[in-house]
Coordinates of N, CA and C and ligand atoms in Angstrom, one line a residue:
M1 N 18.9 10.6 5.8 CA 18.3 10.1 7.0 C 18.6 8.5 7.1
D2 N 19.0 8.1 8.3 CA 19.4 6.7 8.6 C 18.0 5.9 8.3
I3 N 18.1 4.7 7.7 CA 16.9 4.0 7.3 C 16.1 3.6 8.5
L4 N 16.6 3.4 9.7 CA 15.8 3.1 10.9 C 15.0 4.3 11.4
E5 N 15.7 5.4 11.3 CA 15.0 6.6 11.6 C 13.8 6.9 10.6
F6 N 14.1 6.6 9.3 CA 13.1 6.8 8.3 C 11.9 5.9 8.6
F7 N 12.1 4.7 8.9 CA 11.0 3.8 9.3 C 10.2 4.3 10.6
Q8 N 11.0 4.8 11.5 CA 10.4 5.3 12.7 C 9.5 6.5 12.4
K9 N 9.9 7.2 11.5 CA 9.2 8.5 11.2 C 7.9 8.3 10.2
R10 N 7.9 7.1 9.5 CA 6.9 6.9 8.6 C 5.5 6.7 9.2
R11 N 4.5 7.3 8.7 CA 3.1 7.2 9.2 C 2.2 7.0 8.0
S12 N 1.1 6.4 8.3 CA -0.1 6.3 7.4 C -0.6 7.7 7.2
I13 N -0.7 8.2 6.0 CA -1.3 9.5 5.7 C -2.6 9.4 5.0
R14 N -3.6 10.0 5.7 CA -5.0 9.9 5.2 C -5.7 11.3 4.7
K15 N -4.8 12.2 4.8 CA -5.4 13.6 4.3 C -4.3 14.1 3.2
Y16 N -4.9 14.5 2.1 CA -4.0 14.8 0.9 C -4.3 16.2 0.4
Q17 N -3.2 16.8 -0.1 CA -3.3 18.0 -0.9 C -4.1 17.7 -2.2
D18 N -4.7 18.8 -2.7 CA -5.3 18.7 -4.0 C -4.3 18.9 -5.1
K19 N -3.4 17.9 -5.2 CA -2.2 18.2 -6.1 C -1.8 16.7 -6.6
E20 N -1.7 16.6 -7.8 CA -1.4 15.3 -8.5 C 0.0 14.8 -8.1
V21 N 0.2 13.5 -8.2 CA 1.5 12.9 -7.9 C 2.2 13.0 -9.4
P22 N 3.4 13.5 -9.5 CA 4.0 13.7 -10.7 C 4.3 12.4 -11.3
K23 N 4.4 12.4 -12.7 CA 4.6 11.1 -13.4 C 6.0 10.4 -12.9
E24 N 7.1 11.2 -12.7 CA 8.4 10.7 -12.3 C 8.3 10.0 -11.0
A25 N 7.5 10.6 -10.1 CA 7.3 9.9 -8.8 C 6.5 8.7 -8.9
L26 N 5.5 8.8 -9.8 CA 4.7 7.5 -9.8 C 5.5 6.4 -10.4
E27 N 6.4 6.7 -11.4 CA 7.2 5.7 -12.0 C 8.2 5.1 -11.0
A28 N 8.7 6.0 -10.2 CA 9.7 5.5 -9.2 C 9.0 4.6 -8.1
I29 N 7.8 4.9 -7.8 CA 7.0 4.1 -6.9 C 6.6 2.7 -7.5
L30 N 6.3 2.7 -8.7 CA 6.0 1.5 -9.4 C 7.2 0.7 -9.6
E31 N 8.4 1.2 -9.8 CA 9.6 0.6 -10.0 C 9.9 -0.2 -8.7
A32 N 9.7 0.5 -7.6 CA 9.9 0.0 -6.2 C 9.2 -1.3 -6.0
G33 N 7.9 -1.4 -6.6 CA 7.0 -2.6 -6.5 C 7.6 -3.7 -7.4
R34 N 7.9 -3.2 -8.6 CA 8.3 -4.2 -9.7 C 9.5 -5.0 -9.3
I35 N 10.4 -4.4 -8.5 CA 11.7 -5.0 -8.2 C 11.7 -5.8 -6.8
A36 N 10.5 -5.8 -6.2 CA 10.4 -6.3 -4.8 C 10.7 -7.9 -4.9
P37 N 11.2 -8.4 -3.8 CA 11.4 -9.9 -3.7 C 10.0 -10.6 -3.7
S38 N 10.1 -11.9 -4.3 CA 8.9 -12.7 -4.1 C 9.4 -14.2 -4.1
A39 N 8.5 -15.0 -3.5 CA 8.9 -16.4 -3.4 C 9.0 -17.0 -4.8
M40 N 10.2 -17.9 -4.9 CA 10.6 -18.4 -6.2 C 10.6 -17.3 -7.3
N41 N 10.8 -16.1 -7.0 CA 10.8 -15.0 -7.9 C 9.6 -15.0 -8.9
A42 N 8.5 -15.4 -8.4 CA 7.3 -15.5 -9.2 C 6.7 -14.2 -9.6
Q43 N 6.9 -13.2 -8.8 CA 6.4 -11.9 -9.1 C 4.9 -11.9 -9.5
P44 N 4.1 -12.5 -8.6 CA 2.7 -12.8 -8.9 C 1.8 -11.6 -8.7
W45 N 2.1 -10.5 -9.3 CA 1.4 -9.3 -9.1 C 1.0 -8.5 -10.3
K46 N 0.0 -7.6 -10.1 CA -0.4 -6.7 -11.2 C -0.9 -5.4 -10.4
F47 N -0.3 -4.3 -10.8 CA -0.6 -3.0 -10.0 C -1.4 -2.2 -10.9
I48 N -2.6 -1.8 -10.5 CA -3.5 -1.1 -11.4 C -3.4 0.4 -10.9
V49 N -3.0 1.3 -11.8 CA -2.9 2.8 -11.4 C -4.2 3.5 -11.7
V50 N -4.7 4.1 -10.7 CA -5.9 4.9 -10.9 C -5.8 6.3 -10.6
T51 N -6.0 7.2 -11.6 CA -5.9 8.7 -11.3 C -7.2 9.3 -11.8
D52 N -8.0 8.6 -12.6 CA -9.3 9.2 -13.2 C -10.2 9.5 -12.0
A53 N -10.8 10.7 -12.0 CA -11.6 11.1 -10.8 C -12.8 10.3 -10.6
D54 N -13.4 9.9 -11.7 CA -14.7 9.1 -11.6 C -14.4 7.7 -11.1
T55 N -13.3 7.1 -11.5 CA -12.9 5.8 -11.1 C -12.6 5.9 -9.6
I56 N -11.9 7.0 -9.2 CA -11.5 7.1 -7.8 C -12.8 7.2 -6.9
R57 N -13.7 8.0 -7.4 CA -15.0 8.1 -6.8 C -15.8 6.6 -6.6
A58 N -15.6 5.9 -7.7 CA -16.3 4.6 -7.7 C -15.6 3.7 -6.7
L59 N -14.2 3.7 -6.7 CA -13.5 2.9 -5.7 C -13.8 3.3 -4.4
A60 N -13.9 4.6 -4.1 CA -14.2 5.1 -2.7 C -15.5 4.6 -2.3
G61 N -16.5 4.4 -3.1 CA -17.9 3.8 -2.9 C -17.8 2.4 -2.4
T62 N -16.6 1.7 -2.5 CA -16.5 0.4 -2.1 C -16.0 0.1 -0.7
T63 N -15.7 1.3 -0.1 CA -15.0 1.2 1.3 C -15.6 2.3 2.2
P64 N -15.6 1.9 3.5 CA -16.2 2.9 4.5 C -15.2 4.1 4.7
Y65 N -14.0 4.0 4.2 CA -13.0 5.0 4.5 C -13.1 6.2 3.5
N66 N -13.6 7.3 4.2 CA -13.9 8.6 3.4 C -12.7 9.1 2.6
F67 N -11.6 9.0 3.3 CA -10.3 9.6 2.7 C -10.0 9.1 1.4
V68 N -10.4 7.9 1.0 CA -10.1 7.2 -0.3 C -10.6 8.2 -1.4
A69 N -11.7 8.9 -1.2 CA -12.3 9.7 -2.3 C -11.4 10.9 -2.6
K70 N -10.6 11.3 -1.6 CA -9.8 12.6 -1.8 C -8.3 12.3 -2.2
A71 N -8.1 11.0 -2.5 CA -6.6 10.7 -2.9 C -6.5 10.9 -4.4
P72 N -5.5 11.6 -4.8 CA -5.3 11.9 -6.2 C -4.8 10.6 -7.0
L73 N -4.3 9.7 -6.2 CA -3.8 8.5 -6.9 C -4.1 7.3 -6.0
I74 N -4.5 6.2 -6.7 CA -4.8 4.9 -5.9 C -4.0 3.9 -6.8
I75 N -3.4 3.0 -6.1 CA -2.8 1.7 -6.7 C -3.5 0.6 -6.2
V76 N -4.2 -0.1 -7.0 CA -4.8 -1.4 -6.7 C -4.0 -2.6 -6.9
A77 N -3.6 -3.3 -5.9 CA -2.5 -4.4 -6.2 C -3.3 -5.8 -6.2
C78 N -3.1 -6.5 -7.1 CA -3.8 -7.7 -7.4 C -2.7 -8.9 -7.3
A79 N -3.1 -10.1 -6.9 CA -2.4 -11.3 -6.8 C -2.7 -12.2 -8.0
L80 N -1.7 -12.6 -8.7 CA -1.9 -13.7 -9.8 C -1.6 -15.0 -9.2
E81 N -2.1 -16.0 -9.8 CA -1.9 -17.4 -9.3 C -0.5 -17.7 -9.3
S82 N 0.0 -18.3 -8.3 CA 1.4 -18.8 -8.3 C 1.6 -19.9 -7.4
Q83 N 2.7 -20.6 -7.4 CA 2.9 -21.9 -6.6 C 3.7 -21.4 -5.2
A84 N 3.7 -20.0 -5.1 CA 4.5 -19.6 -3.9 C 4.1 -20.3 -2.6
T85 N 5.1 -20.6 -1.8 CA 4.8 -21.4 -0.6 C 3.8 -20.7 0.3
L86 N 3.9 -19.5 0.4 CA 3.1 -18.7 1.4 C 1.8 -18.1 0.7
G87 N 1.8 -18.3 -0.6 CA 0.6 -17.7 -1.3 C 1.0 -16.4 -1.8
P88 N 0.3 -16.0 -3.0 CA 0.8 -14.9 -3.7 C 0.5 -13.5 -2.9
R89 N -0.5 -13.6 -2.1 CA -0.8 -12.3 -1.4 C 0.4 -11.9 -0.4
F90 N 1.2 -12.7 0.1 CA 2.4 -12.4 0.8 C 3.3 -11.5 -0.1
D91 N 3.5 -12.1 -1.3 CA 4.4 -11.4 -2.2 C 3.8 -10.0 -2.6
V92 N 2.6 -10.0 -2.8 CA 1.9 -8.6 -3.1 C 2.1 -7.7 -2.0
A93 N 2.0 -8.2 -0.8 CA 2.1 -7.3 0.4 C 3.5 -6.6 0.4
I94 N 4.5 -7.5 0.1 CA 5.9 -7.0 0.2 C 6.1 -6.0 -0.9
A95 N 5.5 -6.2 -2.1 CA 5.7 -5.2 -3.2 C 5.0 -4.0 -2.8
V96 N 3.8 -4.1 -2.2 CA 3.1 -2.8 -1.8 C 3.8 -2.0 -0.8
D97 N 4.5 -2.8 0.2 CA 5.3 -2.1 1.2 C 6.5 -1.3 0.5
H98 N 7.0 -1.9 -0.3 CA 8.1 -1.3 -1.2 C 7.6 0.0 -1.7
M99 N 6.5 0.0 -2.4 CA 5.9 1.2 -2.9 C 5.5 2.2 -1.9
S100 N 5.1 1.7 -0.8 CA 4.7 2.6 0.3 C 5.9 3.5 0.8
L101 N 7.0 2.7 1.0 CA 8.3 3.3 1.5 C 8.9 4.2 0.4
A102 N 8.8 3.7 -0.8 CA 9.5 4.6 -1.9 C 8.7 5.9 -2.0
A103 N 7.4 5.9 -1.9 CA 6.6 7.1 -1.9 C 6.9 8.0 -0.7
A104 N 7.0 7.4 0.5 CA 7.3 8.1 1.7 C 8.6 8.8 1.5
N105 N 9.6 8.2 1.0 CA 10.9 8.7 0.7 C 10.9 10.0 -0.2
L106 N 9.8 10.0 -1.1 CA 9.7 11.2 -2.0 C 8.8 12.2 -1.3
G107 N 8.4 12.1 -0.1 CA 7.4 12.9 0.5 C 6.1 12.8 0.2
I108 N 5.7 11.6 -0.5 CA 4.3 11.4 -0.8 C 3.7 10.4 0.3
G109 N 2.6 11.0 0.9 CA 1.9 10.2 1.9 C 1.2 9.0 1.3
N110 N 0.9 8.1 2.1 CA 0.2 7.0 1.5 C -0.5 6.1 2.7
C111 N -1.6 5.3 2.3 CA -2.2 4.5 3.3 C -2.8 3.2 2.7
W112 N -2.4 2.1 3.4 CA -3.0 0.8 2.9 C -4.6 0.9 3.2
V113 N -5.2 0.3 2.2 CA -6.6 0.1 2.5 C -7.0 -1.3 2.1
A114 N -7.3 -2.1 3.2 CA -7.7 -3.5 3.0 C -9.2 -3.7 3.1
G115 N -9.9 -2.7 3.7 CA -11.2 -2.9 4.0 C -12.1 -2.3 2.9
F116 N -12.5 -3.2 2.0 CA -13.4 -2.8 0.9 C -14.0 -3.9 0.2
D117 N -15.0 -3.7 -0.6 CA -15.8 -4.7 -1.2 C -15.0 -5.3 -2.5
R118 N -14.3 -6.4 -2.3 CA -13.5 -6.8 -3.5 C -14.2 -7.1 -4.8
E119 N -15.4 -7.6 -4.6 CA -16.2 -7.9 -5.9 C -16.5 -6.6 -6.6
A120 N -16.8 -5.7 -5.8 CA -17.2 -4.3 -6.4 C -16.0 -3.7 -7.2
V121 N -14.9 -3.8 -6.5 CA -13.7 -3.3 -7.1 C -13.3 -4.1 -8.4
R122 N -13.5 -5.4 -8.4 CA -13.3 -6.3 -9.5 C -14.1 -5.8 -10.7
K123 N -15.3 -5.5 -10.4 CA -16.2 -5.0 -11.5 C -15.8 -3.7 -12.1
I124 N -15.5 -2.8 -11.1 CA -15.1 -1.3 -11.6 C -13.9 -1.4 -12.5
L125 N -12.9 -2.3 -12.1 CA -11.6 -2.2 -12.8 C -11.5 -3.4 -13.9
G126 N -12.5 -4.2 -13.9 CA -12.4 -5.3 -14.9 C -11.4 -6.3 -14.7
V127 N -11.2 -6.7 -13.3 CA -10.2 -7.6 -12.9 C -10.9 -9.0 -13.2
P128 N -10.0 -10.0 -13.8 CA -10.6 -11.3 -14.2 C -10.8 -12.0 -12.9
E129 N -11.7 -13.0 -13.1 CA -12.0 -13.8 -11.9 C -11.0 -14.6 -11.2
D130 N -10.0 -15.0 -12.1 CA -8.8 -15.7 -11.4 C -7.7 -14.8 -10.9
V131 N -8.0 -13.6 -10.7 CA -7.0 -12.8 -10.2 C -7.6 -12.1 -8.9
D132 N -6.8 -12.1 -7.8 CA -7.2 -11.7 -6.5 C -6.9 -10.2 -6.3
V133 N -8.0 -9.5 -5.9 CA -7.9 -8.1 -5.5 C -7.4 -8.0 -4.1
V134 N -6.2 -7.6 -3.9 CA -5.7 -7.8 -2.6 C -5.8 -6.4 -1.7
V135 N -5.3 -5.3 -2.2 CA -5.3 -4.2 -1.4 C -5.3 -2.9 -2.3
M136 N -5.8 -1.7 -1.8 CA -5.6 -0.5 -2.5 C -4.6 0.3 -1.6
M137 N -3.9 1.1 -2.4 CA -3.1 2.1 -1.6 C -3.3 3.5 -2.1
T138 N -3.7 4.3 -1.2 CA -4.0 5.7 -1.6 C -2.7 6.5 -1.4
F139 N -2.4 7.4 -2.3 CA -1.3 8.3 -2.3 C -1.6 9.8 -2.5
G140 N -0.7 10.6 -1.9 CA -1.0 12.0 -2.2 C 0.0 12.8 -1.2
Y141 N 0.2 14.1 -1.6 CA 1.1 14.9 -0.7 C 0.3 15.3 0.5
P142 N 1.0 15.0 1.7 CA 0.2 15.1 2.9 C -0.2 16.5 3.4
V143 N -1.3 16.5 4.2 CA -1.6 17.8 4.8 C -1.8 17.4 6.3
E144 N -1.2 16.5 6.7 CA -1.3 16.0 8.2 C 0.1 15.5 8.6
E145 N 0.3 15.6 9.9 CA 1.5 14.9 10.4 C 1.0 14.1 11.7
P146 N 0.5 12.9 11.4 CA -0.2 12.2 12.5 C 1.0 11.8 13.6
R147 N 0.4 11.7 14.8 CA 1.3 11.3 15.9 C 1.6 9.8 15.7
P148 N 2.7 9.3 16.2 CA 3.1 7.9 16.2 C 1.9 7.1 16.9
R149 N 1.6 6.0 16.4 CA 0.6 5.0 16.9 C 1.4 4.3 18.1
P150 N 0.7 3.8 19.0 CA 1.4 3.0 20.0 C 1.8 1.7 19.4
V151 N 3.1 1.3 19.8 CA 3.6 0.0 19.3 C 4.1 -0.8 20.4
K152 N 3.9 -2.1 20.3 CA 4.2 -3.0 21.4 C 5.7 -2.9 21.8
D153 N 6.0 -3.1 23.1 CA 7.4 -3.1 23.6 C 8.1 -4.1 23.0
M154 N 9.4 -3.9 22.9 CA 10.3 -4.9 22.2 C 10.3 -6.3 23.0
S155 N 10.1 -6.3 24.3 CA 10.1 -7.4 25.1 C 8.9 -8.3 24.8
E156 N 7.8 -7.6 24.3 CA 6.5 -8.3 24.0 C 6.6 -9.1 22.7
V157 N 7.5 -8.5 21.8 CA 7.4 -9.0 20.4 C 8.6 -9.9 20.0
V158 N 9.6 -9.9 20.9 CA 10.8 -10.6 20.6 C 11.2 -11.6 21.8
S159 N 11.5 -12.8 21.4 CA 12.1 -13.7 22.4 C 13.5 -14.3 21.7
Y160 N 14.3 -14.8 22.6 CA 15.5 -15.3 22.1 C 15.7 -16.8 22.3
E161 N 16.2 -17.4 21.4 CA 16.4 -18.9 21.4 C 15.2 -19.7 21.5
R162 N 14.1 -19.4 22.2 CA 12.9 -20.2 22.4 C 11.7 -19.3 22.4
F163 N 10.5 -19.7 22.1 CA 9.3 -19.0 22.0 C 9.1 -18.1 23.3
Ligands
FMN201 C1 -2.4 -4.8 5.6 C2 -2.9 -3.4 6.1 C3 -4.2 -3.0 5.9 C4 -4.6 -1.9 6.4 N1 -5.9 -1.4 6.1 C5 -6.3 -0.2 6.4 C6 -7.7 0.2 6.0 O1 -8.5 -0.6 5.5 N2 -8.1 1.5 6.4 C7 -7.2 2.3 7.1 O2 -7.6 3.5 7.4 N3 -5.9 1.9 7.4 C8 -5.5 0.8 7.0 N4 -4.2 0.3 7.4 C9 -3.2 1.3 8.0 C10 -3.1 0.9 9.5 O3 -4.2 1.3 10.3 C11 -1.8 1.6 10.1 O4 -0.7 1.2 9.3 C12 -1.6 1.2 11.5 O5 -2.6 1.8 12.3 C13 -0.3 1.9 12.0 O6 -0.2 3.3 11.8 P1 1.0 3.9 11.0 O7 1.0 3.2 9.5 O8 0.8 5.3 10.9 O9 2.3 3.5 11.7 C14 -3.8 -1.0 7.0 C15 -2.4 -1.4 7.1 C16 -1.9 -2.6 6.7 C17 -0.5 -2.9 6.9

């Protein structure tokens, strides 16, 4: 599939089969994050892989999004301190998007979750105080094919030469 068509077809997936993500697929997803670009090549990230059912239940309790509890795999992405011009969260977001797209390419659905209690997640996973809990991403084989969300028209988001 052409890469643009792949991007056009990608959707956030929030309903998952009761089936675990195989180790090889998880490793490919993590590799996509590991090699992502970052400002000054600082790679200011740590990805915490969670598959334990009790921990997933605990993470789900930190967010209003019920689908989190049904995900067989969650990766919690954290930002380490760095001198990156835009701040390490930007780099982490890029790495997480790499993982999202790598997973989609393997037929594994996923969804960003940014709405959660970061301090609660910090306690559950033992994240040190100087490390920033940025985002959780849920993964699993899809049981839904969501319709495309409305996106802004090209003319609204692009201008040429001047603002
Ligand atoms: C940074 C970021 C944070 C997001 N946080 C959440 C979230 O907390 N809960 C949720 O259900 N979806 C979340 N999403 C998914 C968006 O709602 C979704 O990407 C958007 O509606 C477009 O839909 P699509 O991904 O299917 O194209 C987030 C997406 C991004 C990029």
